[in-house]
Coordinates of C-alpha atoms in Angstrom, one line a residue:
X42 CA -14.2 -67.5 -6.6
X43 CA -11.6 -66.5 -9.3
X44 CA -10.0 -63.1 -8.9
X45 CA -8.4 -61.6 -12.0
X46 CA -4.9 -60.3 -11.6
X47 CA -2.4 -58.1 -13.3
X48 CA 1.3 -58.8 -14.0
X49 CA 4.0 -56.8 -12.3
X50 CA 7.8 -57.1 -12.1
X51 CA 7.2 -58.5 -8.6
X52 CA 4.7 -61.2 -9.5
X53 CA 1.0 -60.7 -10.0
X54 CA -1.1 -58.3 -8.0
X55 CA -4.9 -58.6 -7.7
X56 CA -6.9 -56.5 -10.2
X57 CA -8.6 -54.1 -7.8
X58 CA -11.8 -52.3 -8.4
X59 CA -10.0 -49.0 -8.6
X60 CA -7.8 -50.3 -11.4
X61 CA -10.8 -51.6 -13.3
X62 CA -12.5 -48.2 -13.0
X63 CA -9.4 -46.4 -14.3
X64 CA -9.2 -48.7 -17.3
X65 CA -12.9 -48.1 -18.0
X66 CA -12.3 -44.3 -17.8
X67 CA -9.4 -44.7 -20.3
X68 CA -11.7 -46.6 -22.6
X69 CA -14.4 -43.9 -22.3
X70 CA -12.1 -41.0 -23.2
X71 CA -14.0 -38.2 -24.8
X72 CA -13.4 -37.9 -28.5
X73 CA -10.9 -35.2 -29.4
X74 CA -9.8 -34.6 -25.8
X75 CA -6.2 -33.3 -25.4
X76 CA -4.0 -31.9 -22.7
X77 CA -0.4 -30.6 -22.3
X78 CA 1.7 -33.5 -21.2
X79 CA 4.1 -31.3 -19.1
X80 CA 1.2 -29.5 -17.4
X81 CA -0.4 -32.7 -16.3
X82 CA 3.0 -33.9 -15.1
X83 CA 3.4 -30.7 -13.0
X84 CA -0.1 -31.2 -11.6
X85 CA 0.8 -34.8 -10.7
X86 CA 4.1 -33.5 -9.1
X87 CA 2.1 -31.0 -6.9
X88 CA -0.2 -33.8 -5.8
X89 CA 2.4 -36.5 -5.3
X90 CA 1.8 -37.0 -1.6
X91 CA -1.9 -37.5 -2.3
X92 CA -1.1 -40.0 -5.1
X93 CA 1.4 -41.9 -2.9
X94 CA 4.4 -41.1 -5.1
X95 CA 8.0 -40.1 -4.4
X96 CA 10.4 -37.8 -6.2
X97 CA 11.9 -40.7 -8.1
X98 CA 8.4 -41.7 -9.3
X99 CA 8.1 -38.3 -10.9
X100 CA 11.6 -38.7 -12.5
X101 CA 10.4 -42.0 -14.1
X102 CA 7.1 -40.3 -15.2
X103 CA 9.2 -37.5 -16.7
X104 CA 11.3 -40.0 -18.6
X105 CA 8.2 -41.9 -19.9
X106 CA 6.7 -38.6 -21.2
X107 CA 10.0 -37.8 -23.0
X108 CA 9.4 -40.9 -25.2
X109 CA 6.0 -39.5 -26.4
X110 CA 7.0 -37.3 -29.4
X111 CA 4.3 -34.6 -29.1
X112 CA 3.7 -32.0 -26.4
X113 CA 0.0 -32.7 -26.3
X114 CA -1.6 -36.0 -25.3
X115 CA -4.4 -36.7 -27.7
X116 CA -7.3 -39.1 -27.5
X117 CA -6.8 -40.1 -31.2
X118 CA -3.0 -40.4 -30.9
X119 CA -0.7 -43.3 -30.1
X120 CA -0.5 -43.0 -26.3
X121 CA 1.6 -46.1 -25.7
X122 CA 5.4 -45.7 -25.2
X123 CA 7.7 -48.7 -25.3
X124 CA 11.2 -47.9 -24.2
X125 CA 13.5 -50.6 -23.0
X126 CA 14.6 -50.6 -19.4
X127 CA 18.1 -49.4 -20.4
X128 CA 16.6 -46.4 -22.4
X129 CA 14.3 -45.6 -19.6
X130 CA 17.0 -45.8 -17.0
X131 CA 19.3 -43.5 -19.0
X132 CA 16.5 -40.8 -19.2
X133 CA 15.7 -41.2 -15.5
X134 CA 19.2 -40.0 -14.6
X135 CA 20.8 -43.4 -14.6
X136 CA 18.3 -44.9 -12.1
X137 CA 19.1 -48.5 -11.1
X138 CA 16.9 -51.2 -12.6
X139 CA 15.4 -52.3 -9.3
X140 CA 14.5 -48.7 -8.3
X141 CA 13.1 -48.1 -11.8
X142 CA 10.8 -51.1 -11.5
X143 CA 9.6 -50.1 -8.1
X144 CA 8.6 -46.6 -9.2
X145 CA 7.0 -47.9 -12.4
X146 CA 4.8 -50.1 -10.1
X147 CA 4.0 -47.0 -8.0
X148 CA 2.9 -45.1 -11.1
X149 CA 0.6 -48.0 -12.1
X150 CA -0.9 -48.2 -8.6
X151 CA -1.4 -44.4 -8.5
X152 CA -3.4 -44.7 -11.7
X153 CA -1.2 -42.5 -13.9
X154 CA -0.1 -45.2 -16.4
X155 CA -1.3 -48.6 -17.4
X156 CA 0.8 -51.6 -18.5
X157 CA -0.1 -52.9 -21.9
X158 CA 1.8 -56.2 -22.0
X159 CA 2.6 -58.2 -25.1
X160 CA 2.2 -62.0 -25.1
X161 CA 5.9 -62.5 -24.2
X162 CA 6.1 -59.5 -21.8
X163 CA 8.3 -57.5 -24.2
X164 CA 7.8 -53.8 -25.1
X165 CA 7.6 -53.1 -28.8
X166 CA 5.5 -51.7 -31.6
X167 CA 4.1 -53.5 -34.6
X168 CA 4.1 -51.3 -37.7
X169 CA 2.2 -51.5 -40.9
X170 CA 3.5 -51.3 -44.5
X171 CA 3.6 -47.5 -44.4
X172 CA 5.7 -47.5 -41.3
X173 CA 3.0 -46.3 -39.0
X174 CA 2.5 -47.9 -35.6
X175 CA -0.3 -50.3 -35.8
X176 CA -0.1 -51.7 -32.3
X177 CA 2.2 -51.0 -29.4
X178 CA 3.0 -52.8 -26.2
X179 CA 4.5 -50.9 -23.2
X180 CA 3.2 -48.2 -21.0
X181 CA -0.1 -46.5 -21.8
X182 CA -0.2 -42.8 -20.9
X183 CA -4.0 -42.5 -21.5
X184 CA -4.8 -42.3 -17.7
X185 CA -2.9 -39.0 -17.6
X186 CA -5.2 -37.7 -20.3
X187 CA -8.3 -39.2 -18.7
X188 CA -7.5 -37.7 -15.3
X189 CA -6.1 -34.3 -16.4
X190 CA -8.9 -32.3 -14.8
X191 CA -8.8 -34.4 -11.6
X192 CA -5.1 -33.9 -11.2
X193 CA -5.4 -30.2 -11.9
X194 CA -8.0 -29.9 -9.1
X195 CA -5.8 -31.9 -6.7
X196 CA -2.9 -29.6 -7.5
X197 CA -5.0 -26.5 -6.8
X198 CA -6.0 -28.0 -3.4
X199 CA -2.4 -28.6 -2.5
X200 CA -1.4 -25.1 -3.5
X201 CA -4.3 -23.6 -1.5
X202 CA -3.3 -25.7 1.5
X203 CA 0.4 -24.5 1.2
X204 CA -0.8 -20.9 1.0
X205 CA -2.9 -21.4 4.1
X206 CA 0.0 -23.0 6.0
X207 CA 2.4 -20.2 5.0
X208 CA 0.0 -17.5 6.2
X209 CA -0.5 -19.4 9.5
X210 CA 3.2 -19.6 10.0
X211 CA 3.6 -15.9 9.3
X212 CA 0.8 -15.1 11.8
X213 CA 2.5 -17.3 14.4
X214 CA 5.9 -15.6 13.8
X215 CA 4.4 -12.2 14.3
X216 CA 2.5 -13.2 17.4
X217 CA 5.6 -15.0 18.8
X218 CA 7.6 -11.8 18.3
X219 CA 5.0 -9.7 20.1
X220 CA 4.8 -12.0 23.1
X221 CA 8.6 -12.3 23.3
X222 CA 8.9 -8.4 23.3
X223 CA 6.3 -8.0 26.0
X224 CA 7.6 -10.6 28.3
X225 CA 11.2 -9.4 28.0
X226 CA 10.3 -5.8 28.6
X227 CA 8.2 -6.8 31.6
X228 CA 11.0 -8.9 33.2
X229 CA 13.7 -6.2 32.5
X230 CA 11.5 -3.5 34.1
X231 CA 10.3 -5.7 37.0
X232 CA 6.7 -4.8 36.2
X233 CA 4.4 -5.8 39.0
X234 CA 1.0 -7.5 38.5
X235 CA 2.1 -10.6 36.5
X236 CA 4.1 -13.8 36.9
X237 CA 6.3 -13.1 33.9
X238 CA 8.5 -16.1 34.4
X239 CA 5.5 -18.3 34.3
X240 CA 4.4 -16.5 31.1
X241 CA 7.9 -17.2 29.7
X242 CA 7.6 -20.8 30.5
X243 CA 4.2 -21.0 28.8
X244 CA 5.7 -19.3 25.8
X245 CA 8.6 -21.8 25.7
X246 CA 6.1 -24.8 26.1
X247 CA 4.0 -23.7 23.1
X248 CA 7.1 -23.4 20.9
X249 CA 8.5 -26.7 22.2
X250 CA 5.4 -28.6 21.1
X251 CA 5.9 -27.6 17.5
X252 CA 7.4 -30.5 15.5
X253 CA 10.4 -29.8 13.2
X254 CA 8.1 -30.2 10.1
X255 CA 4.8 -28.7 11.3
X256 CA 1.5 -29.4 9.7
X257 CA -1.3 -26.9 9.3
X258 CA -3.0 -28.4 12.3
X259 CA 0.2 -28.1 14.4
X260 CA 0.7 -24.4 13.4
X261 CA -3.0 -23.5 13.9
X262 CA -3.0 -25.0 17.4
X263 CA 0.2 -23.2 18.4
X264 CA -1.2 -19.9 17.0
X265 CA -4.4 -20.2 19.0
X266 CA -2.4 -20.8 22.2
X267 CA 0.0 -18.0 21.4
X268 CA -2.8 -15.6 20.7
X269 CA -4.4 -16.5 24.0
X270 CA -1.1 -15.9 25.8
X271 CA -0.7 -12.5 24.2
X272 CA -4.2 -11.6 25.2
X273 CA -3.6 -12.6 28.8
X274 CA -0.4 -10.5 28.9
X275 CA -2.0 -7.5 27.3
X276 CA -4.9 -7.8 29.8
X277 CA -2.4 -7.8 32.7
X278 CA -0.7 -4.7 31.3
X279 CA -4.0 -2.9 30.7
X280 CA -3.8 -1.1 34.1
X281 CA -0.5 0.4 33.1
X282 CA -2.2 2.1 30.2
X283 CA -4.6 4.1 32.3
X284 CA -4.2 7.9 32.1
X285 CA -0.7 7.8 30.8
X286 CA -1.3 10.0 27.8
X287 CA -4.9 11.3 28.2
X288 CA -7.7 12.1 30.6
X289 CA -6.7 13.2 34.1
X290 CA -3.1 13.9 33.2
X291 CA -4.1 16.3 30.3
X292 CA -6.5 18.1 32.6
X293 CA -3.8 18.4 35.2
X294 CA -1.4 19.7 32.6
X295 CA -3.9 22.3 31.2
X296 CA -4.5 23.6 34.8
X297 CA -0.7 23.8 35.3
X298 CA -0.3 25.6 32.0
X299 CA -3.1 28.0 32.9
X300 CA -1.5 28.9 36.2
X301 CA 2.1 29.2 35.2
X302 CA 2.0 29.8 31.4
X303 CA 5.4 28.1 31.1
X304 CA 5.6 28.3 27.3
X305 CA 4.9 32.1 27.1
X306 CA 7.2 33.8 24.5
X307 CA 8.0 36.4 27.2
X308 CA 9.2 33.8 29.6
X309 CA 12.8 35.0 29.4
X310 CA 11.9 38.7 29.3
X311 CA 10.2 39.0 32.7
X312 CA 12.5 39.2 35.7
X313 CA 9.9 37.6 38.0
X314 CA 9.8 34.7 35.6
X315 CA 13.5 34.4 35.8
X316 CA 13.5 34.5 39.5
X317 CA 10.8 31.9 39.8
X318 CA 12.7 29.7 37.4
X319 CA 16.0 30.1 39.2
X320 CA 14.2 29.3 42.5
X321 CA 12.6 26.2 40.9
X322 CA 15.9 24.9 39.6
X323 CA 17.6 25.6 43.0
X324 CA 14.8 23.8 44.9
X325 CA 15.1 20.9 42.4
X326 CA 18.8 20.5 42.9
X327 CA 18.4 20.6 46.6
X328 CA 15.6 18.0 46.6
X329 CA 17.5 15.8 44.1
X330 CA 20.0 14.9 46.8
X331 CA 17.3 13.5 49.1
X332 CA 15.4 11.3 46.7
X333 CA 16.1 8.1 44.8
X334 CA 17.2 8.6 41.2
X335 CA 14.9 7.5 38.4
X336 CA 15.7 4.1 36.9
X337 CA 17.4 4.1 33.5
X338 CA 15.8 1.5 31.3
X339 CA 17.6 -0.6 28.7
X340 CA 18.2 1.2 25.5
X341 CA 16.8 -1.7 23.4
X342 CA 13.5 -1.6 25.4
X343 CA 13.2 2.2 24.9
X344 CA 13.8 1.9 21.2
X345 CA 11.1 -0.8 20.9
X346 CA 8.7 1.4 22.7
X347 CA 9.7 4.6 20.9
X348 CA 10.8 3.6 17.4
X349 CA 10.1 7.1 15.8
X350 CA 13.0 8.8 17.5
X351 CA 15.5 6.6 15.5
X352 CA 14.9 8.9 12.5
X353 CA 16.3 11.9 14.5
X354 CA 19.5 10.1 15.5
X355 CA 22.9 10.9 13.9
X356 CA 22.7 9.6 10.4
X357 CA 19.2 8.3 10.9
X358 CA 20.2 5.6 13.5
X359 CA 20.7 5.2 17.2
X360 CA 23.4 2.8 18.5
X361 CA 24.2 4.3 21.9
X362 CA 22.8 6.5 24.7
X363 CA 24.9 9.3 23.3
X364 CA 23.0 9.0 20.0
X365 CA 19.7 8.8 21.8
X366 CA 20.3 11.9 23.9
X367 CA 21.4 13.8 20.7
X368 CA 18.2 12.8 19.1
X369 CA 16.3 13.9 22.2
X370 CA 17.6 17.4 21.8
X371 CA 16.5 17.5 18.2
X372 CA 13.0 16.3 19.1
X373 CA 12.8 18.7 22.0
X374 CA 13.3 21.6 19.5
X375 CA 10.9 20.1 17.0
X376 CA 8.2 19.8 19.6
X377 CA 8.7 23.4 20.7
X378 CA 9.9 22.6 24.2
X379 CA 12.0 25.5 25.6
X380 CA 15.6 24.8 26.6
X381 CA 14.8 25.7 30.2
X382 CA 12.0 23.1 30.4
X383 CA 14.2 20.5 29.0
X384 CA 17.2 21.4 31.2
X385 CA 15.0 21.2 34.3
X386 CA 13.9 17.7 33.2
X387 CA 17.5 16.7 32.8
X388 CA 18.3 18.1 36.3
X389 CA 15.5 16.2 37.9
X390 CA 15.3 12.9 35.8
X391 CA 18.8 12.7 34.4
X392 CA 19.7 13.3 30.8
X393 CA 18.8 9.7 29.6
X394 CA 15.4 9.8 31.2
X395 CA 14.7 13.3 30.0
X396 CA 15.4 12.1 26.4
X397 CA 13.2 9.1 27.0
X398 CA 10.3 11.3 28.1
X399 CA 10.7 13.4 25.0
X400 CA 10.8 10.2 22.8
X401 CA 7.6 9.0 24.5
X402 CA 5.9 12.3 23.8
X403 CA 6.9 12.1 20.2
X404 CA 5.1 8.7 19.9
X405 CA 1.9 10.5 21.2
X406 CA 2.5 14.0 19.8
X407 CA -1.0 14.2 18.4
X408 CA -2.5 13.6 21.8
X409 CA -0.5 16.3 23.7
X410 CA -1.7 19.9 23.3
X411 CA 1.4 21.6 24.9
X412 CA 4.6 19.4 24.9
X413 CA 6.4 22.0 27.0
X414 CA 3.7 22.0 29.7
X415 CA 3.5 18.2 29.6
X416 CA 7.2 17.9 30.2
X417 CA 7.1 20.4 33.1
X418 CA 4.3 18.4 34.6
X419 CA 6.3 15.1 34.4
X420 CA 9.3 16.9 35.8
X421 CA 7.3 18.2 38.8
X422 CA 5.9 14.7 39.4
X423 CA 9.3 13.2 39.2
X424 CA 10.6 15.8 41.6
X425 CA 7.9 14.7 44.1
X426 CA 8.8 11.1 43.6
X427 CA 5.4 10.5 42.0
X428 CA 6.5 9.6 38.4
X429 CA 8.1 6.6 36.8
X430 CA 8.8 6.0 33.1
X431 CA 7.9 2.3 33.4
X432 CA 4.1 2.6 32.9
X433 CA 4.6 5.0 30.0
X434 CA 7.1 2.7 28.2
X435 CA 4.9 -0.4 28.9
X436 CA 1.9 1.4 27.5
X437 CA 3.7 2.2 24.3
X438 CA 5.1 -1.4 24.0
X439 CA 1.6 -2.7 24.5
X440 CA 0.2 -0.3 21.8
X441 CA 2.9 -1.5 19.4
X442 CA 2.2 -5.1 20.1
X443 CA -1.6 -4.9 19.9
X444 CA -2.5 -5.4 16.1
X445 CA -5.8 -3.4 16.5
X446 CA -3.9 -0.4 17.8
X447 CA -0.8 -0.7 15.7
X448 CA -0.3 2.1 13.1

C-alpha cells in the first residue's frame, strides 16, 4: 500500500490524516473571511502548550507574519510568504539555521502553516506582466485564517484555566496562613486537647508534596487537605470558645453589677464605697503573694488575636509591650472603664495582662453590656485563680481564622 508523504528539511514525513484534513479546511475557506494576523498569533501563543510549540516556534511564526504586508489575513489575498532562510533568520532574532528549520517543522506539524514547495524546493514568486504575484512558493499562512476561531477558543480555555489556578493558589495561601497561625499560637500557649506537633507535621507534609511548578490538580489536592486540617484544628479548639464572651459569663457579670453597681457615677463620692474598694485592693495585694502569677503571652500572638488595638497605639502602631500598655489605657477610657477598675486589674493580673484583657474586650465590645463590670468580674476570677487569658485569646484567634466568622 502506497502512503503519500510530505517533504521536510529532515527527509520526508508520512502525510497524516490530520494534515490532509487541515489542507482540506484551507481549500474550503469561506469566501471573504478575514482575521487580524497579530490577534491570531497571540491566540496561538496562549495555546502553545496545547499545540506542542515552544517559545522559539512563536518567534519564527512572528517572523513569517512580518513578511505578510497587510495586518489582516484575507481569503482572497496572497497568503504565501517566501523569505529566504537568511531573511527569516534575521527577523527571528538571528536564530541559527538548524534551529530555524526545526521550529518551521513544528509549526507545520501544529497545523499553523503549510509548505508550498516549488519543483526545485526553492521559495519564490512568479509575477505577471503587471508585477502582481501570479504564483508563490514558500509558506502558506492560510491555516491561521482557517483556524482563527479554533485558536481563539483554545486561548480562552487556557486563560480560564490560568485564572482558576491563580484563584486556587490564593485560597491555598490564605488557608496555609490560617493553619500556621493557629498551630503556632496553640504551641506557644501550650493549649491542651490537641497534638499540635503532629498537626504541624501534617501541615509540613502537605506543603512538601507540592512540586515547584504546581498544576491545578496539585494545588486543588493540597487545598483540600489543608482545609481538612484547618477544620480539624478548629474543631479541637471549639471547646475553648464556650462561654468566653457570652451566655453564663454575661449572666454572672450582670448579677455582679446588680449587687455591687461598680460603674455608678457616685462610686468615688460614697465613703462606704471607698472603704469597700480599699479593702478589696488590700485583700487583692495580700492574696497576690500566695498565688501563681498569670502567664504573659507573646506580643505577636496577642496582636494576631486582637488586631483592633493597634489603631490606638502611639502613632497608630504597636511595636513593644510599652506601646501595647499605652494603647490599653486609651481603650480603657474609650470603653468607659473607671481608673479604679483598671488599676485593680493591673494589681491582680499584671499590667500586660490587664491591657490584654481590655484588648480582648475591644474585639467583642458589641457583645459586652458593661465593660467595667466585665473587667471586674475577670479580675475577681483571676484573684481566685479561676481565670486564664489563654481560652479568650484562642477564641479570638479561632474567630479570625474561620472565614465564616471573619468580619
